[in-house]
Tab-separated table of C-alpha atoms in Angstrom:
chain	number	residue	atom	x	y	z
A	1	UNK	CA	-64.099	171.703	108.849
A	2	UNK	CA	-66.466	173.404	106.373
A	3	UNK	CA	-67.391	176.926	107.046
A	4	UNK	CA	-70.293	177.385	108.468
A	5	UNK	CA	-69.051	174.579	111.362
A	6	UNK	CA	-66.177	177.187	111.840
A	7	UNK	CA	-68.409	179.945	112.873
A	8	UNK	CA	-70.591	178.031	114.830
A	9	UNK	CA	-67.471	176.619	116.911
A	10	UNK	CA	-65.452	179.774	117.391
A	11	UNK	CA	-68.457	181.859	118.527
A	12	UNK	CA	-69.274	179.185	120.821
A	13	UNK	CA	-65.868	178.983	121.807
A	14	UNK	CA	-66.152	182.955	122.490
A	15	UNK	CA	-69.531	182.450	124.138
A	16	UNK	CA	-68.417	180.532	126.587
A	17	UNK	CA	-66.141	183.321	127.947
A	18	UNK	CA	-68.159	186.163	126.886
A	19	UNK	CA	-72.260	186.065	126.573
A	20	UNK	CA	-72.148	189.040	124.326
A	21	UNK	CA	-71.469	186.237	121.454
A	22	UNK	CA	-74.735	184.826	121.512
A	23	UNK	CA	-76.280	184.043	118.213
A	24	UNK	CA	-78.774	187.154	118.627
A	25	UNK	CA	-76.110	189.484	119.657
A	26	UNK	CA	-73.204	188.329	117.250
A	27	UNK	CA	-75.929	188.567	113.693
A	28	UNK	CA	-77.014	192.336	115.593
A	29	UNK	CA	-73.125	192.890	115.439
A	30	UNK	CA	-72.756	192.112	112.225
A	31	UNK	CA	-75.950	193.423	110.813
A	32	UNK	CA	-77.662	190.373	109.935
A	33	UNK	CA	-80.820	188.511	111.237
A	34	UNK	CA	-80.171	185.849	113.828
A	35	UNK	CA	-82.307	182.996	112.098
A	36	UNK	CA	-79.834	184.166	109.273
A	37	UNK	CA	-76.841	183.577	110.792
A	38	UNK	CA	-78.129	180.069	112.450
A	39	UNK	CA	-78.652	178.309	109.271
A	40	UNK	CA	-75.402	179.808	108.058
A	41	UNK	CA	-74.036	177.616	111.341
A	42	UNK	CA	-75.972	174.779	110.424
A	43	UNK	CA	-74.890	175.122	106.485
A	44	UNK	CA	-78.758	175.440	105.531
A	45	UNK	CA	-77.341	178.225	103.451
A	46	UNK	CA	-74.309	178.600	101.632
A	47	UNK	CA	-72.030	181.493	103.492
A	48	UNK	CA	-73.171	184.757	102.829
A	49	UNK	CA	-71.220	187.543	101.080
A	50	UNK	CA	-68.003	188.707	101.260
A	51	UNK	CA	-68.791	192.286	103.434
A	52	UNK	CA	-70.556	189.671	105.985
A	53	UNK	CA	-67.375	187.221	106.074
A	54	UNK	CA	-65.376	190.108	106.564
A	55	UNK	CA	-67.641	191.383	109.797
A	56	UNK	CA	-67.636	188.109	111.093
A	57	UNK	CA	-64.018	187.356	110.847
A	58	UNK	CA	-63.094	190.029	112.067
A	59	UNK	CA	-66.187	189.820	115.679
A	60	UNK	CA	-64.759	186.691	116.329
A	61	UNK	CA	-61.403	187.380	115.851
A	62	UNK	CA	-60.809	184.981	112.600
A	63	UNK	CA	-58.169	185.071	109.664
A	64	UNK	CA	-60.807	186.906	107.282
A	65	UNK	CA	-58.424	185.403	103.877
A	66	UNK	CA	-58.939	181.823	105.464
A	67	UNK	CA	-62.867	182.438	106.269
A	68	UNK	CA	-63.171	183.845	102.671
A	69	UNK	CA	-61.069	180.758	101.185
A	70	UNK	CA	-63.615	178.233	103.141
A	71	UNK	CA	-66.584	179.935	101.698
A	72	UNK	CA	-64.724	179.821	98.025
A	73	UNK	CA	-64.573	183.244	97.694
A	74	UNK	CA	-61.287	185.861	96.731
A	75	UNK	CA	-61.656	188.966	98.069
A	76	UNK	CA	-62.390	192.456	96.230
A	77	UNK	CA	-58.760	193.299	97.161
A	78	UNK	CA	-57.084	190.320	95.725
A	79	UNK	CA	-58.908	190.152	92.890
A	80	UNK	CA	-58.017	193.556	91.968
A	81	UNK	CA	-54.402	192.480	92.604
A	82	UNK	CA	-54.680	189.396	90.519
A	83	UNK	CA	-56.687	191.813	87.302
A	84	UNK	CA	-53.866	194.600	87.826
A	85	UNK	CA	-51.529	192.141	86.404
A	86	UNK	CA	-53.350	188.592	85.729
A	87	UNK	CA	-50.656	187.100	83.122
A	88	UNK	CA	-48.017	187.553	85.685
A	89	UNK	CA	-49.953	186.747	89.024
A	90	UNK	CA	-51.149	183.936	87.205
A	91	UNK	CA	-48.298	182.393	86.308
A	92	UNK	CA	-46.717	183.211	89.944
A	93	UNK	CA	-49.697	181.242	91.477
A	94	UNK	CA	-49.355	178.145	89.015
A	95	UNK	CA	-45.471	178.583	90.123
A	96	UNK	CA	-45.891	178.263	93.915
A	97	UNK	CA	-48.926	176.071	93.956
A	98	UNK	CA	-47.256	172.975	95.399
A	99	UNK	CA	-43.650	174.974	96.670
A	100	UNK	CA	-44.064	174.303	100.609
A	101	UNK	CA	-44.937	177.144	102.836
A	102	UNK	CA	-41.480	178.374	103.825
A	103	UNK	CA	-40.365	178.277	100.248
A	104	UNK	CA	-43.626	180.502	99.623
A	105	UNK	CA	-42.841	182.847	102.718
A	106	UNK	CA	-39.461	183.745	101.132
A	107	UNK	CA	-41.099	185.541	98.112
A	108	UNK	CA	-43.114	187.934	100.530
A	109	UNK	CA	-41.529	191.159	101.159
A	110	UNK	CA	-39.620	191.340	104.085
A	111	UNK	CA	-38.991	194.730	106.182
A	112	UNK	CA	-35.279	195.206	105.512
A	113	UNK	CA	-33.107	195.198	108.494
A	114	UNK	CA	-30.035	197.906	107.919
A	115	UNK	CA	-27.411	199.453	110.246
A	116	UNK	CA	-27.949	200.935	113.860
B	1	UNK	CA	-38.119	186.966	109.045
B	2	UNK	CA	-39.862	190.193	109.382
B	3	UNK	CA	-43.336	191.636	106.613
B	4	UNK	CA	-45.269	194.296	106.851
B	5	UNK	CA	-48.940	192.860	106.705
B	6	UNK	CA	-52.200	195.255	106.711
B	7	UNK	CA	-50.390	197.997	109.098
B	8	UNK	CA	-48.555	195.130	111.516
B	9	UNK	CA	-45.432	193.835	111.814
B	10	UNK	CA	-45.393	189.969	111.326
B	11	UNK	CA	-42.560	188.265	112.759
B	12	UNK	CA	-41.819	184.590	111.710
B	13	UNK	CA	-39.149	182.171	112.447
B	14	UNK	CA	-40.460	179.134	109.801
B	15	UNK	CA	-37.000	177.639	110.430
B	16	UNK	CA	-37.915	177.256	113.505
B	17	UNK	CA	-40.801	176.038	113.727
B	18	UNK	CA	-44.267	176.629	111.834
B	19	UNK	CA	-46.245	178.367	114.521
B	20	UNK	CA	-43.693	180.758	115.448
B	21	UNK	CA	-45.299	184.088	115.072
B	22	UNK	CA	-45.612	187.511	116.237
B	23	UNK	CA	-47.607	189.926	115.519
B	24	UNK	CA	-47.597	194.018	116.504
B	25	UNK	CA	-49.518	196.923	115.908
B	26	UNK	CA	-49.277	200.452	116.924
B	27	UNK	CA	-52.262	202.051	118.045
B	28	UNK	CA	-53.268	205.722	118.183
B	29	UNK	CA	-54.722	206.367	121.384
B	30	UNK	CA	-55.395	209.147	123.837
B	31	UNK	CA	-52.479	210.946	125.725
B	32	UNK	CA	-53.464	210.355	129.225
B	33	UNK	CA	-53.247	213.926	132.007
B	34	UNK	CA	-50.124	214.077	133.865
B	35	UNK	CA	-51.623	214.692	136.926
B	36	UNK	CA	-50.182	212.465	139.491
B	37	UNK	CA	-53.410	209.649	139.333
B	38	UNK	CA	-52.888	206.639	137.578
B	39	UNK	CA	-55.351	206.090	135.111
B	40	UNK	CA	-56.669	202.818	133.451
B	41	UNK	CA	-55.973	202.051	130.111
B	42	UNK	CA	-57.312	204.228	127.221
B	43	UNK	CA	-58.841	202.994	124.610
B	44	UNK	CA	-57.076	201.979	120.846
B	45	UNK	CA	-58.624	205.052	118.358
B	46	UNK	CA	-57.137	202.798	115.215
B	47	UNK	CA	-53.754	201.558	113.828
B	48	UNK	CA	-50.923	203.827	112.501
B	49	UNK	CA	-50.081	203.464	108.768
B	50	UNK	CA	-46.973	201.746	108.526
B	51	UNK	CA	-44.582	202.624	105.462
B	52	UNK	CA	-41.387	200.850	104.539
B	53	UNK	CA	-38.890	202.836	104.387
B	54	UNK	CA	-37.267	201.948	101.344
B	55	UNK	CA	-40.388	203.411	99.500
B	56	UNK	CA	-39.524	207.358	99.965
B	57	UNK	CA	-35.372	206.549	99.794
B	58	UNK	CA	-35.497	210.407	98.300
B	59	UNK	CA	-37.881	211.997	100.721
B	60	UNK	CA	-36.226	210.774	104.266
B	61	UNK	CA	-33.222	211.656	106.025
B	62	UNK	CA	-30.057	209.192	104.464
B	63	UNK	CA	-29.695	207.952	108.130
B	64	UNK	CA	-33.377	206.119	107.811
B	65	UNK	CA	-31.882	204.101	104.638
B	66	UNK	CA	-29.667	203.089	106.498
B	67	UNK	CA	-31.166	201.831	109.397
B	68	UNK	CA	-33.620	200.313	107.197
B	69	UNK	CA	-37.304	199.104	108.484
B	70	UNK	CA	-40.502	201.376	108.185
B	71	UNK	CA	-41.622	203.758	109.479
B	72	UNK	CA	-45.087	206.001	110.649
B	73	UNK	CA	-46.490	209.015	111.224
B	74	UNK	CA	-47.020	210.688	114.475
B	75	UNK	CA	-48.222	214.227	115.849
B	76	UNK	CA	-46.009	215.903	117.987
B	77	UNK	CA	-47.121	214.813	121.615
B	78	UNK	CA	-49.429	211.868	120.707
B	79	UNK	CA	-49.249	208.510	122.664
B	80	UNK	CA	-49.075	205.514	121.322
B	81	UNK	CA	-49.338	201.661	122.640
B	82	UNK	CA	-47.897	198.367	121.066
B	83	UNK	CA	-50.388	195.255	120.880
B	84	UNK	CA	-49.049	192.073	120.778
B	85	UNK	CA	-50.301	188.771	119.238
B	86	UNK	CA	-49.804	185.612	118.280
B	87	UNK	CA	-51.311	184.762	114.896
B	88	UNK	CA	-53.667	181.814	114.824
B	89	UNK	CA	-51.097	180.199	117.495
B	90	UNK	CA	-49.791	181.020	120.635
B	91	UNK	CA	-46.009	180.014	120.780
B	92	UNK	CA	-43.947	182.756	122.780
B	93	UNK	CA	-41.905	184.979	121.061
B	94	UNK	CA	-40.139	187.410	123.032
B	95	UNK	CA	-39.547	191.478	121.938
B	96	UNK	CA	-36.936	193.688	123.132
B	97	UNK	CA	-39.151	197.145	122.943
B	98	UNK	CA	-37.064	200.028	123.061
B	99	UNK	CA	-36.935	204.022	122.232
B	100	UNK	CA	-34.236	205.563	120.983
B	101	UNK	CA	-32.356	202.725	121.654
B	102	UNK	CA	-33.522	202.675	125.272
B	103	UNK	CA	-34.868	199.596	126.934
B	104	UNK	CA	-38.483	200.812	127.464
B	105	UNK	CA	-38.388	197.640	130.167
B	106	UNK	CA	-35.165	198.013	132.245
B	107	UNK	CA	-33.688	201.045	130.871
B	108	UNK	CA	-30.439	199.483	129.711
B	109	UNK	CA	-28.780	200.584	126.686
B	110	UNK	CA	-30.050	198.517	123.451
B	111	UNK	CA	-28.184	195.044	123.233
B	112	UNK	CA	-28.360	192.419	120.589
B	113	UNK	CA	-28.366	189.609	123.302
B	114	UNK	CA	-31.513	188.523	125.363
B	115	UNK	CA	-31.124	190.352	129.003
B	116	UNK	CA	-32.498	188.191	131.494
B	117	UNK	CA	-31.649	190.109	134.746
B	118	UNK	CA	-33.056	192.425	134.564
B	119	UNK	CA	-35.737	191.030	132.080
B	120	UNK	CA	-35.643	193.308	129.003
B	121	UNK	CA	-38.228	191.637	127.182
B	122	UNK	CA	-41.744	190.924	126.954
B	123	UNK	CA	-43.043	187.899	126.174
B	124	UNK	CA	-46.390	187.782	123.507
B	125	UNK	CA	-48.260	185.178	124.729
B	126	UNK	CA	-48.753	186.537	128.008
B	127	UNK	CA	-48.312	190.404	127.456
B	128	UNK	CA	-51.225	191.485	125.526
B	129	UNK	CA	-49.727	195.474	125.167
B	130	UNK	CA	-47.373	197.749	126.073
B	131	UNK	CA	-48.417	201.217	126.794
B	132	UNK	CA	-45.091	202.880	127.979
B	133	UNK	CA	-41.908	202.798	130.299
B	134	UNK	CA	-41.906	200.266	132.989
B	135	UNK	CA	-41.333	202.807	135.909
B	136	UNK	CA	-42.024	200.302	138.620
B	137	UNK	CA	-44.465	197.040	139.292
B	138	UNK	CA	-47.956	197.768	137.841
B	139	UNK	CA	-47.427	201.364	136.322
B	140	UNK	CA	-46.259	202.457	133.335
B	141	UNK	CA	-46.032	206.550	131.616
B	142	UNK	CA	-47.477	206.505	128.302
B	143	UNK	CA	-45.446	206.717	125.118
B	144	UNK	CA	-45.599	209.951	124.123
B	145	UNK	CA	-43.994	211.681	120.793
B	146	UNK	CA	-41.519	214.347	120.991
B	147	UNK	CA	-39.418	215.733	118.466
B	148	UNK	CA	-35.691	215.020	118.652
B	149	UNK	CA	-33.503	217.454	119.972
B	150	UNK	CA	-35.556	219.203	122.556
B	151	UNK	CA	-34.226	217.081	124.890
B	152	UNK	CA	-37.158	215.904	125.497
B	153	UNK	CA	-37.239	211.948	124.598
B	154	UNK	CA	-36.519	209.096	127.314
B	155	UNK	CA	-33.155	208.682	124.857
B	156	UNK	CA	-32.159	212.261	125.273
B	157	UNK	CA	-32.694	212.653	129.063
B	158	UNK	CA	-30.789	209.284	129.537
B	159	UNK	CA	-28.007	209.467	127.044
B	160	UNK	CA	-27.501	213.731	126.435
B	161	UNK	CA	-27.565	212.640	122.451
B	162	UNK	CA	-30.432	213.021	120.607
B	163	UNK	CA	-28.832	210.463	117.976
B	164	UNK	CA	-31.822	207.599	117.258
B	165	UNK	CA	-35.149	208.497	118.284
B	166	UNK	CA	-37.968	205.826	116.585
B	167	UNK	CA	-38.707	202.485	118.331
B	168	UNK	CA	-36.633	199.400	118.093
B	169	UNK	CA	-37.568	195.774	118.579
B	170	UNK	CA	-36.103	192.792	118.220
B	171	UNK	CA	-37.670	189.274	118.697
B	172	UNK	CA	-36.408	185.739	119.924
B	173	UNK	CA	-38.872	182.329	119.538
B	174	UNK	CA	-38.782	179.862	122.314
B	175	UNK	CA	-37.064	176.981	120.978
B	176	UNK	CA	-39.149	174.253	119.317
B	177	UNK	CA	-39.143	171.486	121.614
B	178	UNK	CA	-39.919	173.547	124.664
B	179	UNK	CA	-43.136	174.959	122.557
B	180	UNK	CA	-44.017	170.751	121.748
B	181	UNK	CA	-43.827	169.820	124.877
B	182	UNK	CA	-45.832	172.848	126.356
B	183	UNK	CA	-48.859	171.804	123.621
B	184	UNK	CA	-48.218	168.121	125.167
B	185	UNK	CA	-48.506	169.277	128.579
B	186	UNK	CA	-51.006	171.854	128.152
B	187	UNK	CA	-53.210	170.115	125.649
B	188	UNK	CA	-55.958	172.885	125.500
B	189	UNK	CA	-52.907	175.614	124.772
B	190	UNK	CA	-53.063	174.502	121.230
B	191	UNK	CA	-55.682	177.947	119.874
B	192	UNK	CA	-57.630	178.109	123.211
B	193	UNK	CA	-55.760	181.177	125.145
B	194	UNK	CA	-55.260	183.584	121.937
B	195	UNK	CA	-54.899	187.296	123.692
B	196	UNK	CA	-56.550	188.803	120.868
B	197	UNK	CA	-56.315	190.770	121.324
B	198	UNK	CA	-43.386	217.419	103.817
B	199	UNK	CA	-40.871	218.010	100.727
B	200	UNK	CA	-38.643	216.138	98.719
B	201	UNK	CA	-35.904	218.040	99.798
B	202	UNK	CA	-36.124	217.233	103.538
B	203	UNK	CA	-33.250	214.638	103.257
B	204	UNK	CA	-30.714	216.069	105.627
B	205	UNK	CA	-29.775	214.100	109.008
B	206	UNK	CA	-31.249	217.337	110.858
B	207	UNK	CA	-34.545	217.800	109.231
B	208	UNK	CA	-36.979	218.226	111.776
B	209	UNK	CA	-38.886	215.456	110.898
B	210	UNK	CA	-37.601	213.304	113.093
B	211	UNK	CA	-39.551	211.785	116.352
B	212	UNK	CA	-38.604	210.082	119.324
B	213	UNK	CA	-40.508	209.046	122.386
B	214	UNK	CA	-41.168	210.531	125.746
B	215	UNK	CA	-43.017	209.950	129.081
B	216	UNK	CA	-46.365	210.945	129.665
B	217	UNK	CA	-49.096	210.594	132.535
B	218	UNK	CA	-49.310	207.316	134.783
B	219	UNK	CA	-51.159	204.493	133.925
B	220	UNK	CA	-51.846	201.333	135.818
B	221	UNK	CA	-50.219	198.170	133.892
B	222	UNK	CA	-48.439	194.971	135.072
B	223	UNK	CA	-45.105	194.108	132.653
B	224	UNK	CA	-45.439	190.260	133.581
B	225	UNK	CA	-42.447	188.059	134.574
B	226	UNK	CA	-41.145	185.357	131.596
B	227	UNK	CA	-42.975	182.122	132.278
B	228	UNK	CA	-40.044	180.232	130.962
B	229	UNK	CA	-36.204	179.328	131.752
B	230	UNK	CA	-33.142	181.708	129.825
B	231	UNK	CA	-32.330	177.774	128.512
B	232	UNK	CA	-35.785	178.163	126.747
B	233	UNK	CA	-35.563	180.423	124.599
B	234	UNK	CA	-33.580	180.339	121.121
B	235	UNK	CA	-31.122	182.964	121.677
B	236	UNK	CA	-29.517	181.716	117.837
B	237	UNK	CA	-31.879	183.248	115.866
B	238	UNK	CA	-33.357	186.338	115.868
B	239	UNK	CA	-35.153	189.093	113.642
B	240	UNK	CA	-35.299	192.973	114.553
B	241	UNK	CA	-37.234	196.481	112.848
B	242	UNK	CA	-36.356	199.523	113.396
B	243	UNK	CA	-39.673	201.688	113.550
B	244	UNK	CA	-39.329	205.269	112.911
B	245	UNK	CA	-41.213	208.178	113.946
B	246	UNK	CA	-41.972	210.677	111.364
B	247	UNK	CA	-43.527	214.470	112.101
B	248	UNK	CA	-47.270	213.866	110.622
B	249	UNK	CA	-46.401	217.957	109.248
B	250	UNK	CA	-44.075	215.774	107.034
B	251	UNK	CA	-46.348	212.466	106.253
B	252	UNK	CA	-47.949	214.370	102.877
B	253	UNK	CA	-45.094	215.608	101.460
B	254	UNK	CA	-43.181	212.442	102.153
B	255	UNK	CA	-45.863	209.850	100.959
B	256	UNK	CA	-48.343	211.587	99.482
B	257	UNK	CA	-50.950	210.263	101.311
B	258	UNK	CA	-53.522	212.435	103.946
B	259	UNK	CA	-52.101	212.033	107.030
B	260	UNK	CA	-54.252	210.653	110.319
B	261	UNK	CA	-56.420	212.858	111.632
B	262	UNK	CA	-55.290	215.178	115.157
B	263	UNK	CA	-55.711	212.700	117.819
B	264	UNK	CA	-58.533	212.929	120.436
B	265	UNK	CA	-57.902	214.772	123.386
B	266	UNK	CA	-58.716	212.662	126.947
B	267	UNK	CA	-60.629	215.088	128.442
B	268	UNK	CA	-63.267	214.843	125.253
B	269	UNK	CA	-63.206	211.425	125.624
B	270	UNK	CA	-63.990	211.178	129.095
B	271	UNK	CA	-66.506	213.362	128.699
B	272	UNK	CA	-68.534	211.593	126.317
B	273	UNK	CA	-68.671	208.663	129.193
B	274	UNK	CA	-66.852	206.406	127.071
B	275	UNK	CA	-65.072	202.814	128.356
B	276	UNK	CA	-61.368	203.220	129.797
B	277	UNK	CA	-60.032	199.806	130.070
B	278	UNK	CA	-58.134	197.457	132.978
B	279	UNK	CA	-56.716	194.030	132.757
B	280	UNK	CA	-56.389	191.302	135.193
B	281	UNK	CA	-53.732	188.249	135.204
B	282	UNK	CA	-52.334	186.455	138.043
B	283	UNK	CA	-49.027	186.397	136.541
B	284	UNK	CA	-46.361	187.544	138.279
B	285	UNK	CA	-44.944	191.242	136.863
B	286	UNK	CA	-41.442	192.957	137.122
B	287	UNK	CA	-40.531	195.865	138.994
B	288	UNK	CA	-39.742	198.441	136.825
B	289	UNK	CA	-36.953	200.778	136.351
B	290	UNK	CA	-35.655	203.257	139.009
B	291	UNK	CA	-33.964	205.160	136.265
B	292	UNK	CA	-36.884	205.578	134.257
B	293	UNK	CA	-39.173	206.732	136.942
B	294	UNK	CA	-36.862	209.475	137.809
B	295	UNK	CA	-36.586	210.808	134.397
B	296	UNK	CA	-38.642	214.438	133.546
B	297	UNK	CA	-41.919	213.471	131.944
B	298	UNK	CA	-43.556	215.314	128.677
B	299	UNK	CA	-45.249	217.878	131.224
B	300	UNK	CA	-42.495	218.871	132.657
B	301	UNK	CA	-40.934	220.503	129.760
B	302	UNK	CA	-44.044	222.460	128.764
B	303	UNK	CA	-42.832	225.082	131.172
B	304	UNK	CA	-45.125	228.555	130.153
B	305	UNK	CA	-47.139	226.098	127.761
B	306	UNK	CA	-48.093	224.014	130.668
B	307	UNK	CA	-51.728	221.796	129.766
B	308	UNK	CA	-54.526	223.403	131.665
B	309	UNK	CA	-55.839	221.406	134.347
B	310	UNK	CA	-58.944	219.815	133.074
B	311	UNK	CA	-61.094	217.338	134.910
B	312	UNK	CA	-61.386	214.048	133.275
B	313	UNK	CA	-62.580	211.173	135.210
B	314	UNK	CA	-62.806	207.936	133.744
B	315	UNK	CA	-66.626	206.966	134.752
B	316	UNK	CA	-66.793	203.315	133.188
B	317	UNK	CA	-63.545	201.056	133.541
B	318	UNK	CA	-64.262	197.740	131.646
B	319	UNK	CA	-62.279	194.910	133.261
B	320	UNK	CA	-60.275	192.652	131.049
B	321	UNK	CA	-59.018	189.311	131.992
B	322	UNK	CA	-55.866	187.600	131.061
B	323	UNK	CA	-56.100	184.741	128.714
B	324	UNK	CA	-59.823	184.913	127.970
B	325	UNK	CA	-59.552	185.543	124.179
B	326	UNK	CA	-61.137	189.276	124.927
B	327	UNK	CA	-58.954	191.824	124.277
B	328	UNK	CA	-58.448	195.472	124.193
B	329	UNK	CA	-60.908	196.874	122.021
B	330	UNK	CA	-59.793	198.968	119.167
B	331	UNK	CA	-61.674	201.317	117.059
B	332	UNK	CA	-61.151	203.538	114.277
B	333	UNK	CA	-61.756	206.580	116.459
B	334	UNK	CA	-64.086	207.968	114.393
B	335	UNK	CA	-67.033	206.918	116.729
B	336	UNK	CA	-67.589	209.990	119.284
């Protein structure tokens, strides 16, 4: 699924329970013009910017990393994790690039669990 | 497994299976009057920064290293809710909520096992939030912060020890083949019913920073019944967090960061003719806890400093349904 088919499915998908997810209402909502939004759906346009992706995600309740990866995209805040340090992210992200997801899950920080 | 992921608490059990997933916030919201009417639900005014604890090992009490987990800041007699979800699945997890190491469901004393009679859990997929103490079917008092060792805190009226305070969870996935063959049975299940929803020096045991939680006003809410059999669930694994409540006097000096704004009051709210929320599901909900609803509420302690009676009268009630993918909405409180 590309990304524009994405949006156009999940707001439909919301639509269909809510009429406040209309094409008009959702682009008002996230501060774009409808036509705007429609060829987005209909990937007349590429996907818009990343402030956009990140309104949308989050009005219809998406994963805004995955709706940013879709469009090809990194967000601001990633980037600026990945510049911080790049030799060392870099080389972590060559690392893990083909270690499956659980073997990836055990490098993030877990909340440590003590004595009560 | 257990992360700390833009302010909520992700629980995963990949060993399990690959949809297994929790996720919960904690939400600033209004503290409700304790007036004897049972109000709808009040609105989310933004998440509370979560911290882990290991971060400040200097700047908190010993006893929080120890326990381990993260922790937040809260004003003294703010109310809180929990929101539950599921990630981009739906597969049940089920949380053990308590407060000070009291079951906020059934009152019991914390336990590492799964109680089934009386249910001590809620179950994610079909329990959007949880505003308070289950004091009997359909109502709950609000969460409300208290300072430990005032006496106080559900924990202090129950046990005479004002010993924990914070909130404690602990989760347990529904076991892997039961989740299959609900997607098999249910083919739609699969995505379709998301409920999207101060000083360096303060390191001794007794520093006042410490918070627990207490009850406030009524509010109407169903804690729903668990869908499944006890042979269900995966009672072999499990992950817990211990959550604790820090004095937001204390949240500069401790992390250097601002700490959240004084939360809005109810009657303002109400006054600016803004949504209060209810919610709908057929499911079937538990009774509640005689102990619990015979405990002293938040009010009750004010004594002299007794709230003034103010008027507030929610005008617009928005009505929520179960398993509609529309959930609570939650703001950043910074829009009235």
């Amino acid at each position: 699924m590309n990304f524009g088919e994405l949006v156009r499915k999940s707001r439909l998908k919301a639509q269909s329970e809510d009429r406040k997810y209309s094409l008009r209402k959702t682009a008002v909502r996230v501060g774009i013009q409808p036509s705007y939004l429609s060829k987005i759906e209909r990937e007349e346009l590429p996907p818009p910017g990343e402030e956009v992706i990140c309104k949308l995600s989050e009005d219809l309740g998406l994963d805004t990393d995955v709706m940013l990866a879709m469009a090809g995209k990194v967000s601001t805040e990633l980037l600026e994790v990945i510049r911080s340090r790049p030799e060392l992210f870099a080389k972590l992200l060559r690392e893990l690039k083909s270690a499956p997801d659980h073997a990836v899950l055990k490098l993030v920080r877990e909340v440590r669990d003590g004595e009560w | 497994m257990i992360t700390l992921e833009r302010q909520q608490l992700v629980i995963r059990f990949p060993e399990i299976h690959p949809h297994a997933e929790a996720r919960i916030s904690f939400q600033r919201t209004l503290r409700i009057p304790d007036d004897g009417r049972d109000y709808p639900l009040p609105p989310g005014m933004g998440e509370f920064p979560l911290h882990h604890i290991e971060d400040y090992p200097k700047k908190l009490p010993a006893k929080w290293a120890q326990h381990g987990g993260v922790f937040m800041p809260m004003y003294q007699s703010e109310a809180l809710w929990l929101s539950f979800g599921t990630g981009n699945h739906d597969y049940p997890i089920a949380l053990q909520i308590a407060a000070g190491k009291i079951n906020a469901v059934n009152a019991e004393p914390w336990q590492e096992d799964m109680q089934f009679e009386p249910q001590g859990y809620v179950v994610t997929n079909q329990q959007p939030w949880l505003d308070g103490f289950c004091i009997e079917k359909g109502k709950i008092r609000q969460f409300v912060a208290a300072p430990l060792g005032e006496g106080v805190t559900v924990e202090e009226q129950i046990t005479g020890e004002a010993e924990f305070g914070g909130i404690q969870i602990k989760a347990w996935p529904l076991k892997a083949d039961v989740y299959e063959e609900m997607l098999l049975n249910r083919p739609s299940f699969h995505g379709e019913y998301g409920l999207d929803m101060v000083m360096a020096c303060m390191c001794e045991e007794s520093a006042p920073m410490d918070m627990g939680l207490g009850m406030g006003g009524s509010m109407k809410q169903e804690v729903y019944d668990d869908e499944f059999r006890p042979k269900d669930w995966d009672t072999n694994v499990s992950s817990r967090c211990y959550v604790h409540l820090l004095n937001s006097i204390s949240y500069a000096q401790v992390t250097g960061h601002l700490p959240p704004r004084q939360p809005y009051e109810a009657a303002d709210y109400a006054a600016a003719g803004l949504p209060w929320f209810d919610y709908y599901s057929d499911q079937a909900s538990i009774d509640g806890s005689e102990v619990l609803k015979n405990l002293k509420t938040w009010k009750d302690f004010q004594g002299e400093k007794k709230e003034q009676s103010v008027n507030i009268e929610p005008k617009t009630v928005i009505h929520l349904e179960g398993k509609s993918g529309t959930g609570r909405p939650v703001s950043q409180g910074d829009h009235f």
